[in-house]
């Protein structure tokens, strides 16, 4: 209730802007929206999951390091080809800041945060676009866009029924009700779903094939290969486009691979990245009649945060920034009719760009030595440790994949070697290591012990520290450009973001 009042107070402080039918803040810049006089016809809404300013600044610092861009493009098979060292986000003229708390918790989750970002209402933890006590559905900005005659698309790098994208088309009591979310997807009638597939491995009453058949009955074309994806065009009708990896259910099954791992993926079919899904979305949704609304999430930024893996996080952030670059190209062709809004749903990991052990020094270039995600390396470690390797053999493996060890800048201190040795013994189940549950959680957070200890060490050497394996309450930045974007400047609540967008677009 408190948040609602806060939101209403902010709303009352805004003045009605007759020209665009929305509201505008009482500042000089709002005149440009009035002069523009148009509701946005093409709306891009980007969300970086687990992404606040520390993640953005970290990626920006990394890409400015000599050789980083080349390394990034090598690892990702050239997905990012923008010029200069600044992120695309740097070019956004309007900047705001938003609070993120849930209705019943100061630190939010992706479901409550995305409900706020999709509907303009606060809700409770784990709730998908329903009110806090889960008795009523909350209409989403995407549903309103559809009602207004726009074509509507939802794109994500994680599974399409994950909490954040689900909040734009589904209304369920709990984010883990994947099958119910799948049914909402089927009846959404949205024009385009792109990126990860559904968590069909969690379904009880439907097989994957039955779900795909249901999509086809609803008129969707479903693609899982590069060839079929490339062949999609404006005449394809409704589309669900995903990748070949949809056939496997690894730990992060139904999500796109980590960008840092793209070069080790087997198939070109698995290398359709977020940027490609946004580009295809524009091709499929573009129309001069009523326009479109395209929501895009960079979902694995959050997962790399949870795991305290800075370089994988940077790769995911840059991949989202590359996707934002595609929207900016579109904006340049339709500057008077386009609105692009970017925000994070919450910070995650308690990332900070400084570390007690390195004082004022940063050495981001050291992170380039890591060439694999925590996820892929962790899976390898779980198998490797079963072979009972010697500690020295493990250290050689760490040097190969993370560059740590030797006599250079990544030389291991006695303390760091001890931490690795403890993690190695703990992973082996060696009885000489006795850890309390509290210690286990604080050291490893439920992750593969050797991997998370290694990312902690390399990140610390770079001058980066993590305070948590969970989300934090840091406010999130809101970057926007185009039709009415100046109305998203200032310090407000996350519910004000969609409310402002809906007013600008005249959604009912
Ligand atoms: Zn999370």
Short mmCIF file of C-alpha atoms and ligand atoms in Angstrom, two decimals:
data_model
loop_
_atom_site.label_atom_id
_atom_site.label_comp_id
_atom_site.label_asym_id
_atom_site.label_seq_id
_atom_site.Cartn_x
_atom_site.Cartn_y
_atom_site.Cartn_z
CA UNK A 1 0.00 0.00 0.00
CA UNK A 2 2.82 2.31 0.94
CA UNK A 3 4.35 1.85 -2.49
CA UNK A 4 1.10 2.55 -4.20
CA UNK A 5 0.80 5.81 -2.35
CA UNK A 6 4.39 6.67 -3.23
CA UNK A 7 3.60 5.96 -6.84
CA UNK A 8 0.44 8.06 -6.76
CA UNK A 9 2.31 10.96 -5.21
CA UNK A 10 4.83 10.82 -8.01
CA UNK A 11 2.00 10.57 -10.53
CA UNK A 12 0.34 13.66 -9.05
CA UNK A 13 3.61 15.54 -9.26
CA UNK A 14 3.64 15.03 -13.01
CA UNK A 15 1.83 17.44 -15.27
CA UNK A 16 -0.46 16.31 -18.05
CA UNK A 17 1.17 16.71 -21.42
CA UNK A 18 -1.56 17.45 -23.93
CA UNK A 19 0.57 16.88 -26.98
CA UNK A 20 1.45 13.26 -26.34
CA UNK A 21 -1.49 12.34 -24.13
CA UNK A 22 0.85 11.27 -21.38
CA UNK A 23 2.40 13.12 -18.50
CA UNK A 24 5.62 14.98 -18.35
CA UNK A 25 7.93 16.11 -15.61
CA UNK A 26 7.97 19.84 -15.17
CA UNK A 27 11.38 20.45 -16.67
CA UNK A 28 12.77 22.09 -19.76
CA UNK A 29 13.53 18.84 -21.52
CA UNK A 30 9.89 17.77 -21.46
CA UNK A 31 9.28 20.30 -24.23
CA UNK A 32 10.81 17.96 -26.77
CA UNK A 33 8.11 15.35 -26.08
CA UNK A 34 5.49 18.04 -26.50
CA UNK A 35 7.11 19.20 -29.71
CA UNK A 36 7.31 15.63 -30.90
CA UNK A 37 3.59 15.29 -30.24
CA UNK A 38 3.41 11.60 -30.97
CA UNK A 39 2.73 8.53 -28.92
CA UNK A 40 5.46 5.95 -29.52
CA UNK A 41 4.45 3.50 -32.24
CA UNK A 42 7.48 1.23 -31.87
CA UNK A 43 8.32 0.35 -28.28
CA UNK A 44 11.40 -1.57 -27.14
CA UNK A 45 11.52 -2.57 -23.48
CA UNK A 46 14.82 -4.11 -22.34
CA UNK A 47 15.45 -5.61 -18.91
CA UNK A 48 18.81 -6.81 -17.65
CA UNK A 49 18.07 -9.41 -14.99
CA UNK A 50 20.27 -8.89 -11.94
CA UNK A 51 21.70 -5.77 -13.53
CA UNK A 52 22.25 -2.49 -11.80
CA UNK A 53 24.89 0.16 -12.33
CA UNK A 54 27.82 -1.91 -10.95
CA UNK A 55 27.27 -4.55 -13.66
CA UNK A 56 27.09 -1.85 -16.36
CA UNK A 57 30.17 0.01 -15.14
CA UNK A 58 32.09 -3.26 -14.82
CA UNK A 59 31.31 -4.21 -18.43
CA UNK A 60 32.19 -0.73 -19.61
CA UNK A 61 35.53 -0.81 -17.83
CA UNK A 62 36.28 -4.27 -19.17
CA UNK A 63 35.57 -3.42 -22.81
CA UNK A 64 37.89 -0.42 -22.55
CA UNK A 65 40.84 -2.68 -21.65
CA UNK A 66 43.36 -3.37 -24.44
CA UNK A 67 42.62 -6.64 -26.20
CA UNK A 68 39.35 -7.23 -24.40
CA UNK A 69 37.11 -6.68 -27.41
CA UNK A 70 39.22 -9.07 -29.51
CA UNK A 71 39.07 -11.69 -26.77
CA UNK A 72 35.32 -11.19 -26.42
CA UNK A 73 34.71 -11.54 -30.14
CA UNK A 74 36.92 -14.63 -30.28
CA UNK A 75 34.98 -16.30 -27.47
CA UNK A 76 31.60 -15.32 -28.86
CA UNK A 77 32.31 -15.85 -32.57
CA UNK A 78 31.97 -12.13 -33.27
CA UNK A 79 28.65 -11.16 -31.79
CA UNK A 80 29.63 -7.64 -30.81
CA UNK A 81 30.95 -5.29 -33.37
CA UNK A 82 30.11 -1.83 -32.17
CA UNK A 83 32.75 0.86 -32.27
CA UNK A 84 34.51 2.65 -29.44
CA UNK A 85 34.84 1.64 -25.84
CA UNK A 86 31.53 3.03 -24.53
CA UNK A 87 28.50 0.81 -24.26
CA UNK A 88 25.45 1.52 -26.39
CA UNK A 89 23.70 2.35 -23.12
CA UNK A 90 26.08 5.30 -22.75
CA UNK A 91 24.38 6.93 -25.73
CA UNK A 92 20.94 7.06 -24.09
CA UNK A 93 20.00 10.70 -23.39
CA UNK A 94 17.54 10.10 -20.53
CA UNK A 95 18.62 8.51 -17.26
CA UNK A 96 16.56 7.74 -14.18
CA UNK A 97 16.84 5.65 -11.05
CA UNK A 98 14.22 3.24 -9.72
CA UNK A 99 13.57 1.52 -6.41
CA UNK A 100 12.83 -2.19 -6.72
CA UNK A 101 11.38 -3.56 -3.48
CA UNK A 102 8.56 -6.13 -3.52
CA UNK A 103 5.26 -5.69 -1.69
CA UNK A 104 6.35 -7.98 1.13
CA UNK A 105 10.15 -7.84 1.05
CA UNK A 106 12.77 -5.11 0.79
CA UNK A 107 14.93 -7.27 -1.50
CA UNK A 108 12.83 -8.34 -4.45
CA UNK A 109 12.81 -11.45 -6.67
CA UNK A 110 12.52 -11.56 -10.43
CA UNK A 111 8.79 -12.40 -10.34
CA UNK A 112 7.76 -9.49 -8.12
CA UNK A 113 10.15 -7.15 -9.91
CA UNK A 114 8.94 -8.14 -13.37
CA UNK A 115 5.31 -7.85 -12.26
CA UNK A 116 6.09 -4.27 -11.24
CA UNK A 117 7.86 -3.64 -14.56
CA UNK A 118 5.10 -5.29 -16.62
CA UNK A 119 1.95 -4.09 -14.85
CA UNK A 120 2.81 -1.01 -12.82
CA UNK A 121 1.76 -2.73 -9.58
CA UNK A 122 3.76 -4.13 -6.70
CA UNK A 123 3.21 -7.74 -5.81
CA UNK A 124 4.52 -10.41 -3.46
CA UNK A 125 7.58 -12.63 -3.85
CA UNK A 126 7.28 -15.32 -6.59
CA UNK A 127 3.94 -13.99 -7.90
CA UNK A 128 3.56 -13.67 -11.68
CA UNK A 129 1.45 -10.64 -12.66
CA UNK A 130 -1.23 -11.16 -10.03
CA UNK A 131 -1.97 -8.95 -7.05
CA UNK A 132 -0.15 -9.53 -3.78
CA UNK A 133 -2.66 -11.96 -2.29
CA UNK A 134 -3.00 -13.74 -5.63
CA UNK A 135 -6.70 -13.18 -6.06
CA UNK A 136 -6.70 -11.08 -9.23
CA UNK A 137 -4.75 -10.85 -12.47
CA UNK A 138 -2.93 -7.65 -13.33
CA UNK A 139 -3.04 -6.63 -16.97
CA UNK A 140 0.41 -6.21 -18.49
CA UNK A 141 1.81 -3.55 -20.78
CA UNK A 142 2.29 -6.24 -23.44
CA UNK A 143 -1.35 -7.33 -23.20
CA UNK A 144 -2.45 -3.71 -23.45
CA UNK A 145 -0.22 -3.23 -26.48
CA UNK A 146 -1.84 -6.25 -28.10
CA UNK A 147 -5.29 -4.86 -27.29
CA UNK A 148 -4.26 -1.59 -28.92
CA UNK A 149 -3.57 -3.48 -32.14
CA UNK A 150 0.21 -3.55 -31.89
CA UNK A 151 2.19 -6.63 -32.77
CA UNK A 152 3.82 -8.00 -29.62
CA UNK A 153 7.03 -9.94 -29.04
CA UNK A 154 8.83 -11.37 -26.01
CA UNK A 155 12.51 -12.32 -26.19
CA UNK A 156 14.84 -13.70 -23.52
CA UNK A 157 18.16 -15.49 -23.16
CA UNK A 158 16.72 -17.80 -20.49
CA UNK A 159 13.64 -20.01 -20.81
CA UNK A 160 10.67 -18.14 -22.25
CA UNK A 161 8.56 -19.17 -19.24
CA UNK A 162 11.10 -17.89 -16.70
CA UNK A 163 9.73 -15.35 -14.22
CA UNK A 164 10.72 -12.17 -16.03
CA UNK A 165 9.35 -12.90 -19.52
CA UNK A 166 6.37 -14.81 -18.03
CA UNK A 167 5.23 -11.65 -16.22
CA UNK A 168 4.45 -10.08 -19.61
CA UNK A 169 1.93 -12.73 -20.74
CA UNK A 170 1.05 -15.02 -17.78
CA UNK A 171 -0.84 -14.70 -14.50
CA UNK A 172 -0.01 -17.43 -12.01
CA UNK A 173 0.38 -17.73 -8.27
CA UNK A 174 3.94 -19.00 -8.31
CA UNK A 175 6.83 -18.65 -10.77
CA UNK A 176 7.55 -22.39 -10.53
CA UNK A 177 4.20 -23.30 -12.10
CA UNK A 178 5.85 -23.71 -15.49
CA UNK A 179 3.08 -25.73 -17.07
CA UNK A 180 0.45 -23.10 -16.17
CA UNK A 181 2.75 -20.43 -17.60
CA UNK A 182 3.00 -22.56 -20.77
CA UNK A 183 -0.80 -22.53 -21.07
CA UNK A 184 -0.82 -18.75 -20.73
CA UNK A 185 1.78 -18.55 -23.49
CA UNK A 186 -0.44 -20.67 -25.73
CA UNK A 187 -3.43 -18.41 -25.22
CA UNK A 188 -1.51 -15.12 -25.28
CA UNK A 189 -1.86 -14.77 -29.05
CA UNK A 190 1.39 -12.77 -28.98
CA UNK A 191 3.09 -12.59 -32.35
CA UNK A 192 6.63 -13.58 -31.47
CA UNK A 193 8.48 -15.49 -28.78
CA UNK A 194 12.24 -15.68 -29.20
CA UNK A 195 15.27 -17.05 -27.33
CA UNK A 196 15.05 -19.87 -24.81
CA UNK A 197 12.33 -22.53 -24.93
CA UNK A 198 9.95 -23.56 -22.12
CA UNK A 199 10.88 -25.65 -19.07
CA UNK A 200 8.89 -28.54 -20.52
CA UNK A 201 10.98 -30.91 -18.38
CA UNK A 202 8.94 -29.55 -15.44
CA UNK A 203 5.58 -30.30 -17.07
CA UNK A 204 3.36 -33.02 -15.61
CA UNK A 205 0.51 -33.33 -18.08
CA UNK A 206 2.14 -32.32 -21.35
CA UNK A 207 5.16 -33.63 -23.22
CA UNK A 208 7.45 -31.33 -25.13
CA UNK A 209 6.03 -32.57 -28.43
CA UNK A 210 2.48 -32.01 -27.25
CA UNK A 211 3.40 -28.46 -26.31
CA UNK A 212 4.92 -27.86 -29.73
CA UNK A 213 1.82 -29.38 -31.37
CA UNK A 214 -0.36 -27.04 -29.31
CA UNK A 215 1.72 -24.09 -30.51
CA UNK A 216 1.21 -25.20 -34.11
CA UNK A 217 -2.54 -25.59 -33.59
CA UNK A 218 -2.53 -21.99 -32.32
CA UNK A 219 -0.91 -20.96 -35.59
CA UNK A 220 2.72 -20.65 -34.51
CA UNK A 221 5.70 -21.53 -36.64
CA UNK A 222 8.31 -23.12 -34.37
CA UNK A 223 11.99 -23.00 -35.31
CA UNK A 224 14.99 -24.63 -33.63
CA UNK A 225 17.66 -24.40 -36.31
CA UNK A 226 19.68 -21.58 -37.81
CA UNK A 227 18.37 -22.39 -41.29
CA UNK A 228 14.69 -22.18 -40.28
CA UNK A 229 15.37 -19.10 -38.16
CA UNK A 230 17.04 -17.30 -41.06
CA UNK A 231 14.10 -18.19 -43.33
CA UNK A 232 11.55 -16.50 -41.03
CA UNK A 233 10.14 -13.29 -42.49
CA UNK A 234 7.28 -10.83 -42.18
CA UNK A 235 4.96 -13.35 -43.85
CA UNK A 236 5.71 -16.13 -41.33
CA UNK A 237 2.76 -15.29 -39.06
CA UNK A 238 3.09 -16.03 -35.37
CA UNK A 239 6.49 -17.45 -34.41
CA UNK A 240 8.26 -19.17 -31.54
CA UNK A 241 11.97 -19.23 -32.37
CA UNK A 242 14.46 -21.02 -30.16
CA UNK A 243 17.70 -22.95 -30.53
CA UNK A 244 18.68 -26.55 -31.15
CA UNK A 245 19.82 -27.01 -27.54
CA UNK A 246 16.12 -27.18 -26.72
CA UNK A 247 16.49 -30.95 -27.02
CA UNK A 248 18.72 -31.15 -23.95
CA UNK A 249 17.91 -30.52 -20.31
CA UNK A 250 21.14 -29.61 -18.63
CA UNK A 251 21.13 -27.57 -15.45
CA UNK A 252 20.25 -24.44 -17.37
CA UNK A 253 18.26 -26.29 -20.00
CA UNK A 254 15.99 -24.32 -22.29
CA UNK A 255 18.20 -21.22 -21.93
CA UNK A 256 20.61 -19.89 -24.52
CA UNK A 257 24.25 -20.82 -23.79
CA UNK A 258 26.47 -18.44 -21.84
CA UNK A 259 28.04 -16.09 -24.36
CA UNK A 260 31.52 -16.84 -23.01
CA UNK A 261 30.94 -20.48 -24.00
CA UNK A 262 29.74 -19.84 -27.54
CA UNK A 263 33.01 -20.89 -29.15
CA UNK A 264 32.81 -24.31 -27.51
CA UNK A 265 29.25 -24.97 -28.59
CA UNK A 266 29.02 -27.82 -31.05
CA UNK A 267 26.61 -26.36 -33.52
CA UNK A 268 25.97 -23.12 -35.34
CA UNK A 269 22.31 -23.74 -34.46
CA UNK A 270 23.19 -22.95 -30.84
CA UNK A 271 24.83 -19.67 -31.71
CA UNK A 272 21.69 -17.65 -32.37
CA UNK A 273 22.20 -14.89 -29.81
CA UNK A 274 20.02 -12.27 -28.17
CA UNK A 275 20.98 -9.67 -30.76
CA UNK A 276 19.76 -12.00 -33.55
CA UNK A 277 16.44 -12.61 -31.80
CA UNK A 278 15.85 -8.86 -31.48
CA UNK A 279 16.78 -8.27 -35.11
CA UNK A 280 14.41 -11.03 -36.19
CA UNK A 281 11.74 -9.61 -33.91
CA UNK A 282 11.88 -6.28 -35.72
CA UNK A 283 11.61 -8.07 -39.07
CA UNK A 284 8.59 -10.11 -37.93
CA UNK A 285 6.75 -7.40 -36.00
CA UNK A 286 7.37 -4.32 -38.13
CA UNK A 287 4.22 -2.75 -39.54
CA UNK A 288 3.29 0.82 -40.40
CA UNK A 289 -0.28 0.39 -39.27
CA UNK A 290 -0.27 0.07 -35.47
CA UNK A 291 3.40 -0.53 -34.69
CA UNK A 292 4.88 -3.02 -32.22
CA UNK A 293 5.94 -3.68 -28.64
CA UNK A 294 9.04 -5.83 -28.15
CA UNK A 295 10.19 -6.92 -24.70
CA UNK A 296 13.71 -8.33 -24.37
CA UNK A 297 15.45 -9.77 -21.32
CA UNK A 298 19.12 -10.52 -20.74
CA UNK A 299 18.43 -13.24 -18.19
CA UNK A 300 21.79 -14.86 -17.53
CA UNK A 301 23.39 -11.69 -16.21
CA UNK A 302 21.55 -12.61 -13.01
CA UNK A 303 22.70 -16.23 -13.07
CA UNK A 304 26.35 -15.21 -13.38
CA UNK A 305 25.76 -12.74 -10.52
CA UNK A 306 24.35 -15.46 -8.30
CA UNK A 307 27.40 -17.61 -9.05
CA UNK A 308 29.81 -14.68 -8.48
CA UNK A 309 31.38 -15.06 -11.94
CA UNK A 310 32.35 -11.56 -13.11
CA UNK A 311 33.63 -12.30 -16.60
CA UNK A 312 30.60 -14.41 -17.57
CA UNK A 313 28.51 -11.56 -16.22
CA UNK A 314 30.38 -9.06 -18.38
CA UNK A 315 29.82 -11.20 -21.49
CA UNK A 316 26.07 -11.41 -20.79
CA UNK A 317 25.89 -7.66 -20.19
CA UNK A 318 27.73 -6.93 -23.44
CA UNK A 319 25.45 -9.35 -25.32
CA UNK A 320 22.43 -7.44 -24.02
CA UNK A 321 24.09 -4.17 -24.95
CA UNK A 322 24.64 -5.54 -28.48
CA UNK A 323 20.90 -6.35 -28.66
CA UNK A 324 20.11 -2.81 -27.50
CA UNK A 325 22.34 -1.59 -30.35
CA UNK A 326 19.96 -3.28 -32.82
CA UNK A 327 17.02 -1.32 -31.36
CA UNK A 328 19.09 1.87 -31.63
CA UNK A 329 19.69 1.20 -35.32
CA UNK A 330 15.90 0.94 -35.73
CA UNK A 331 15.44 4.14 -33.73
CA UNK A 332 17.74 6.02 -36.10
CA UNK A 333 15.38 5.11 -38.95
CA UNK A 334 12.22 5.99 -36.98
CA UNK A 335 13.33 8.63 -34.48
CA UNK A 336 9.93 10.30 -34.10
CA UNK A 337 7.97 7.13 -33.49
CA UNK A 338 10.26 4.95 -31.36
CA UNK A 339 10.74 4.64 -27.61
CA UNK A 340 13.50 2.48 -26.15
CA UNK A 341 13.53 1.84 -22.41
CA UNK A 342 16.15 -0.16 -20.55
CA UNK A 343 16.24 -1.04 -16.86
CA UNK A 344 17.37 -3.79 -14.50
CA UNK A 345 14.91 -5.73 -12.36
CA UNK A 346 17.25 -5.71 -9.33
CA UNK A 347 20.92 -5.93 -8.51
CA UNK A 348 22.32 -9.38 -7.73
CA UNK A 349 25.50 -10.59 -6.07
CA UNK A 350 26.23 -7.40 -4.17
CA UNK A 351 28.80 -6.62 -6.82
CA UNK A 352 31.23 -3.88 -5.98
CA UNK A 353 34.05 -2.46 -8.05
CA UNK A 354 36.74 -2.44 -5.42
CA UNK A 355 38.21 -5.01 -3.03
CA UNK A 356 39.90 -4.76 0.37
CA UNK A 357 42.86 -6.82 -0.87
CA UNK A 358 43.64 -4.50 -3.80
CA UNK A 359 42.88 -1.14 -2.13
CA UNK A 360 42.51 1.46 -4.89
CA UNK A 361 43.80 -0.73 -7.70
CA UNK A 362 41.74 -2.32 -10.47
CA UNK A 363 43.12 -4.82 -12.98
CA UNK A 364 40.18 -5.84 -15.15
CA UNK A 365 42.46 -7.10 -17.91
CA UNK A 366 43.30 -10.09 -15.68
CA UNK A 367 39.76 -11.40 -16.10
CA UNK A 368 40.44 -11.99 -19.79
CA UNK A 369 42.34 -15.09 -18.75
CA UNK A 370 39.08 -16.82 -17.87
CA UNK A 371 37.76 -18.53 -21.00
CA UNK A 372 34.83 -20.56 -19.71
CA UNK A 373 31.66 -19.93 -17.69
CA UNK A 374 31.29 -21.13 -14.10
CA UNK A 375 28.49 -23.34 -15.40
CA UNK A 376 30.52 -25.24 -17.97
CA UNK A 377 33.61 -25.45 -15.78
CA UNK A 378 31.56 -26.45 -12.74
CA UNK A 379 30.01 -29.33 -14.67
CA UNK A 380 33.49 -30.43 -15.74
CA UNK A 381 34.77 -30.20 -12.16
CA UNK A 382 31.95 -32.35 -10.78
CA UNK A 383 33.10 -35.15 -13.09
CA UNK A 384 36.81 -34.45 -12.79
CA UNK A 385 36.86 -34.63 -9.00
CA UNK A 386 35.43 -38.15 -9.17
CA UNK A 387 38.68 -39.25 -10.89
CA UNK A 388 40.53 -38.37 -7.67
CA UNK A 389 43.03 -35.97 -9.29
CA UNK A 390 46.15 -34.71 -7.50
CA UNK A 391 45.96 -31.10 -6.29
CA UNK A 392 48.78 -30.08 -8.64
CA UNK A 393 46.88 -31.52 -11.61
CA UNK A 394 43.88 -29.45 -10.59
CA UNK A 395 46.03 -26.32 -10.37
CA UNK A 396 47.24 -26.93 -13.92
CA UNK A 397 43.63 -27.16 -15.08
CA UNK A 398 42.81 -23.90 -13.33
CA UNK A 399 45.76 -22.21 -14.98
CA UNK A 400 44.59 -23.42 -18.38
CA UNK A 401 41.01 -22.11 -17.96
CA UNK A 402 41.50 -19.08 -15.69
CA UNK A 403 45.17 -18.18 -16.05
CA UNK A 404 45.70 -18.30 -12.28
CA UNK A 405 49.02 -19.60 -10.93
CA UNK A 406 52.54 -19.18 -12.27
CA UNK A 407 54.71 -16.17 -11.43
CA UNK A 408 52.86 -13.39 -13.22
CA UNK A 409 50.08 -11.06 -12.12
CA UNK A 410 47.84 -14.05 -11.38
CA UNK A 411 50.34 -15.73 -9.09
CA UNK A 412 48.52 -17.42 -6.22
CA UNK A 413 49.27 -16.19 -2.71
CA UNK A 414 49.60 -18.65 0.15
CA UNK A 415 46.14 -17.63 1.34
CA UNK A 416 44.60 -18.17 -2.10
CA UNK A 417 46.30 -21.54 -2.48
CA UNK A 418 44.93 -22.58 0.89
CA UNK A 419 41.39 -21.57 -0.16
CA UNK A 420 41.73 -23.65 -3.31
CA UNK A 421 43.13 -26.59 -1.38
CA UNK A 422 40.21 -26.45 1.06
CA UNK A 423 37.72 -26.29 -1.81
CA UNK A 424 39.46 -29.22 -3.51
CA UNK A 425 39.36 -31.34 -0.36
CA UNK A 426 35.76 -30.36 0.37
CA UNK A 427 34.72 -31.21 -3.20
CA UNK A 428 36.42 -34.59 -2.84
CA UNK A 429 34.49 -35.25 0.37
CA UNK A 430 37.75 -35.40 2.33
CA UNK A 431 36.94 -35.85 6.02
CA UNK A 432 39.87 -33.65 7.12
CA UNK A 433 37.88 -30.57 6.08
CA UNK A 434 35.21 -29.78 8.61
CA UNK A 435 32.92 -26.92 7.68
CA UNK A 436 29.81 -25.71 9.45
CA UNK A 437 26.73 -25.11 7.31
CA UNK A 438 27.30 -21.40 7.75
CA UNK A 439 30.86 -21.69 6.43
CA UNK A 440 29.76 -23.87 3.50
CA UNK A 441 27.20 -21.28 2.51
CA UNK A 442 29.48 -18.27 2.92
CA UNK A 443 32.39 -19.90 1.07
CA UNK A 444 30.55 -21.67 -1.75
CA UNK A 445 26.88 -20.56 -1.77
CA UNK A 446 25.77 -23.98 -2.98
CA UNK A 447 27.97 -23.78 -6.11
CA UNK A 448 30.68 -26.18 -7.19
CA UNK A 449 33.36 -25.36 -4.55
CA UNK A 450 36.48 -25.26 -6.74
CA UNK A 451 34.81 -23.18 -9.45
CA UNK A 452 33.31 -20.55 -7.14
CA UNK A 453 36.56 -20.28 -5.17
CA UNK A 454 38.42 -19.75 -8.44
CA UNK A 455 36.07 -17.02 -9.69
CA UNK A 456 36.30 -15.33 -6.29
CA UNK A 457 40.10 -15.35 -6.54
CA UNK A 458 40.36 -14.06 -10.10
CA UNK A 459 37.65 -11.43 -9.52
CA UNK A 460 39.38 -10.22 -6.35
CA UNK A 461 42.70 -9.97 -8.19
CA UNK A 462 40.93 -7.78 -10.74
CA UNK A 463 39.64 -5.57 -7.93
CA UNK A 464 36.06 -6.84 -7.90
CA UNK A 465 34.17 -8.18 -4.87
CA UNK A 466 30.87 -9.97 -4.30
CA UNK A 467 28.86 -9.56 -1.07
CA UNK A 468 26.08 -12.08 -1.74
CA UNK A 469 24.89 -15.07 -3.76
CA UNK A 470 21.45 -13.47 -3.88
CA UNK A 471 19.73 -10.28 -4.99
CA UNK A 472 20.30 -6.96 -3.25
CA UNK A 473 18.16 -3.87 -2.73
CA UNK A 474 20.28 -1.46 -4.78
CA UNK A 475 18.11 0.78 -6.99
CA UNK A 476 18.37 0.19 -10.74
CA UNK A 477 19.18 2.70 -13.47
CA UNK A 478 16.61 3.46 -16.17
CA UNK A 479 18.06 4.47 -19.53
CA UNK A 480 15.72 5.60 -22.30
CA UNK A 481 15.62 7.36 -25.65
CA UNK A 482 12.97 8.47 -28.11
CA UNK A 483 9.35 9.51 -27.87
CA UNK A 484 8.77 10.96 -24.39
CA UNK A 485 11.90 9.45 -22.84
CA UNK A 486 12.56 12.56 -20.74
CA UNK A 487 9.55 11.54 -18.66
CA UNK A 488 11.64 8.67 -17.35
CA UNK A 489 14.22 10.98 -15.82
CA UNK A 490 14.41 11.39 -12.04
CA UNK A 491 14.22 9.10 -9.04
CA UNK A 492 11.08 7.00 -8.88
CA UNK A 493 9.73 3.51 -8.25
CA UNK A 494 9.95 0.62 -10.73
CA UNK A 495 6.14 0.63 -11.05
CA UNK A 496 6.39 4.12 -12.53
CA UNK A 497 8.32 2.80 -15.54
CA UNK A 498 5.47 0.87 -17.23
CA UNK A 499 2.90 3.38 -15.99
CA UNK A 500 4.77 6.17 -17.75
CA UNK A 501 5.24 4.05 -20.87
CA UNK A 502 1.54 3.15 -20.96
CA UNK A 503 0.54 6.78 -20.60
CA UNK A 504 2.91 7.78 -23.37
CA UNK A 505 1.49 5.08 -25.65
CA UNK A 506 -2.14 5.90 -24.75
CA UNK A 507 -2.75 2.30 -23.69
CA UNK A 508 -6.12 1.73 -22.06
ZN1 LIG B 1 18.15 -13.99 -9.48
#
